[in-house]
């Protein structure tokens, strides 16, 4: 790297965003043999942690707090990583190779990685800023929601996406009355399409969630500054002790935009995670990266992407002549409902354990093929276009992702009848 600052010190690699992506990048740099300085800066006060437990085990009180962190506290000192928590970066200057901290400090960098992630979209209606209206992104948000999920509490969830459905399941487990209000015709419609979205709707309804679709939220009603209900477009009001909002996220691009980096639904990068500015890289939720397999830019808002993309970015920052990031997108979700009869084992109908592989847009497929028993909630769904598998979701079925990944990567035309037949090995469809 060899670039020194005015006083002759070697400039560090600076990572902005001390979460999953940032911590994994620091780890990847050390594992790749980088001996120079690494500064990991984050505005949160917690050391880097993982968010999936916040809507699942941690929210349910089953996963203890010490299990959510990416690394143990001593790992940063042991690996000579300067961790600056509670520190927001307010500006970057790509020409001068500096980042400015909100407290006015300035750090010169040799290379800069932006893992600034994303922020929840706010509900744009009157009354949305009252007490009792909760969002879920950070661990303290999860703590607040956990405290509100009491038996008999009237919980209204706005948005039937991943946050909405996972918190709805947790709220039912806690014994709350749950109503989910969704603007679209079905939950998760944008990701799963009609055929599979219906399966999720049926599953949550069968566990006591009052799911309402095509609703328009007009206003959050309240008394003394605390929310009391949700008024809908048809004039009705759904009473609420607490309202949880999960209506999607926006990539945290403000820093990049202000610095003149190219952005378009995230920070635009090439397959090596290089942005439009020299020596500046981006990874994780915030990166809209060129993906060689799909021959286009895609932005992925999931855990595995924030784990894996930083490894490519780290190798690129160190000057490695490595292959670009071409992993097939992957994500998972889990929910489990306690059987209604004591001593009954957890059946598949009480379990939602799924993995999703691939990438498909709502109008990007022409056929869905199911393999297995949809009613028993043990199946694989495949999204196809022109006979080729673009994406899949295995529900309560395990150890199938390797052959499915091969199918997606090969782009070969499959026989839909053989694909639907569980007796035909996936490598022979
Ligand atoms: C409740 C919840 C549950 C989830 N469950 C799953 C799941 O089951 N499966 C799955 O695949 N994915 C899941 N996800 C998505 C997954 O957590 C994200 O894709 C992942 O966190 C993205 O990591 P990231 O490091 O890119 O960004 P983030 O996790 O968003 O972290 C970015 C960090 O950068 C910091 N930052 C931003 N701007 C600045 C600045 N200017 N200065 C300093 N710091 C800054 C932020 O404060 C934040 O700490 C879940 C997300 C949530 C919220
Ligand atoms: N298992 C997982 O992979 C997982 C779990 C939790 C969160 N996450 C991530 O967290 C982020 C946020 O999740 P999310 O569920 O908020 O986003 P999402 O994009 O998954 O879902 C948002 C939902 O809100 C609906 N909506 C939007 N505006 C609305 C309105 N005004 N009224 C009613 N409904 C409205 C949308 O139609 C959509 O169904 C995403 O990046 C997601 O990938 C992932």
Short mmCIF file of C-alpha atoms and ligand atoms in Angstrom, two decimals, residues 16-22 41-44 49-56 87-90 115-118 136-138 163 166 252 255 283-286 300-304 306 330-334, ligand 1:
data_model
loop_
_atom_site.label_atom_id
_atom_site.label_comp_id
_atom_site.label_asym_id
_atom_site.label_seq_id
_atom_site.Cartn_x
_atom_site.Cartn_y
_atom_site.Cartn_z
CA UNK A 16 -17.15 2.95 7.86
CA UNK A 17 -19.97 0.86 9.35
CA UNK A 18 -19.10 -1.35 12.32
CA UNK A 19 -21.68 -4.05 11.79
CA UNK A 20 -21.62 -7.48 10.21
CA UNK A 21 -20.10 -6.34 6.91
CA UNK A 22 -17.52 -4.07 8.53
CA UNK A 41 -15.77 3.15 12.68
CA UNK A 42 -19.41 2.77 13.73
CA UNK A 43 -22.04 5.12 15.05
CA UNK A 44 -23.69 2.43 17.19
CA UNK A 49 -23.37 -7.77 16.05
CA UNK A 50 -25.67 -9.80 13.83
CA UNK A 51 -29.25 -8.67 13.27
CA UNK A 52 -31.09 -11.94 12.44
CA UNK A 53 -31.55 -12.93 16.12
CA UNK A 54 -33.19 -9.55 16.83
CA UNK A 55 -36.45 -10.70 15.23
CA UNK A 56 -36.11 -14.36 16.26
CA UNK A 87 -18.57 7.64 16.21
CA UNK A 88 -20.45 8.78 13.12
CA UNK A 89 -18.56 9.65 9.95
CA UNK A 90 -19.99 12.92 8.64
CA UNK A 115 -20.41 -0.86 4.88
CA UNK A 116 -23.00 1.64 6.03
CA UNK A 117 -25.89 -0.81 5.56
CA UNK A 118 -29.44 0.42 5.51
CA UNK A 136 -36.64 -2.90 14.29
CA UNK A 137 -33.05 -2.50 13.15
CA UNK A 138 -30.84 -2.23 16.24
CA UNK A 163 -39.63 -7.94 9.75
CA UNK A 166 -40.99 -12.64 11.99
CA UNK A 252 -27.53 4.33 3.69
CA UNK A 255 -22.20 9.89 2.74
CA UNK A 283 -20.15 -3.99 0.46
CA UNK A 284 -23.21 -5.44 2.18
CA UNK A 285 -26.73 -3.96 2.18
CA UNK A 286 -25.52 -0.63 0.79
CA UNK A 300 -28.97 -7.83 -1.71
CA UNK A 301 -30.36 -7.03 1.77
CA UNK A 302 -29.39 -10.25 3.52
CA UNK A 303 -26.95 -11.70 6.03
CA UNK A 304 -24.93 -14.00 3.73
CA UNK A 306 -22.83 -9.02 4.29
CA UNK A 330 -28.80 -16.79 -0.33
CA UNK A 331 -30.94 -16.06 2.71
CA UNK A 332 -32.88 -17.87 5.41
CA UNK A 333 -35.68 -17.32 7.87
CA UNK A 334 -36.82 -19.25 10.94
C1 LIG B 1 -34.29 -7.63 12.64
C2 LIG B 1 -33.55 -8.12 11.42
C3 LIG B 1 -33.53 -9.48 11.15
C4 LIG B 1 -32.85 -9.97 10.03
N1 LIG B 1 -32.88 -11.32 9.77
C5 LIG B 1 -32.25 -11.79 8.69
C6 LIG B 1 -32.28 -13.20 8.39
O1 LIG B 1 -32.90 -13.99 9.11
N2 LIG B 1 -31.62 -13.63 7.31
C7 LIG B 1 -30.94 -12.80 6.48
O2 LIG B 1 -30.36 -13.26 5.49
N3 LIG B 1 -30.88 -11.46 6.73
C8 LIG B 1 -31.53 -10.94 7.81
N4 LIG B 1 -31.50 -9.60 8.08
C9 LIG B 1 -30.74 -8.71 7.18
C10 LIG B 1 -29.27 -8.59 7.61
O3 LIG B 1 -29.19 -8.37 8.99
C11 LIG B 1 -28.61 -7.44 6.85
O4 LIG B 1 -28.58 -7.79 5.49
C12 LIG B 1 -27.21 -7.16 7.39
O5 LIG B 1 -27.29 -6.66 8.70
C13 LIG B 1 -26.48 -6.16 6.52
O6 LIG B 1 -25.23 -5.91 7.10
P1 LIG B 1 -24.36 -4.61 6.77
O7 LIG B 1 -23.13 -4.74 7.61
O8 LIG B 1 -24.27 -4.45 5.32
O9 LIG B 1 -25.24 -3.36 7.27
P2 LIG B 1 -25.92 -3.02 8.66
O10 LIG B 1 -26.19 -4.25 9.44
O11 LIG B 1 -27.06 -2.11 8.35
O12 LIG B 1 -24.80 -2.18 9.42
C14 LIG B 1 -24.36 -0.91 8.98
C15 LIG B 1 -23.72 -0.20 10.16
O13 LIG B 1 -23.13 1.00 9.68
C16 LIG B 1 -23.37 2.03 10.62
N5 LIG B 1 -23.27 3.33 9.93
C17 LIG B 1 -24.06 3.79 8.91
N6 LIG B 1 -23.67 5.03 8.54
C18 LIG B 1 -22.61 5.36 9.33
C19 LIG B 1 -21.80 6.53 9.43
N7 LIG B 1 -21.97 7.59 8.65
N8 LIG B 1 -20.83 6.54 10.38
C20 LIG B 1 -20.62 5.47 11.19
N9 LIG B 1 -21.38 4.35 11.13
C21 LIG B 1 -22.36 4.28 10.22
C22 LIG B 1 -24.78 1.73 11.11
O14 LIG B 1 -25.06 2.37 12.33
C23 LIG B 1 -24.71 0.20 11.25
O15 LIG B 1 -24.24 -0.18 12.50
C24 LIG B 1 -32.18 -9.07 9.18
C25 LIG B 1 -32.20 -7.68 9.45
C26 LIG B 1 -32.88 -7.22 10.57
C27 LIG B 1 -32.92 -5.73 10.86
#
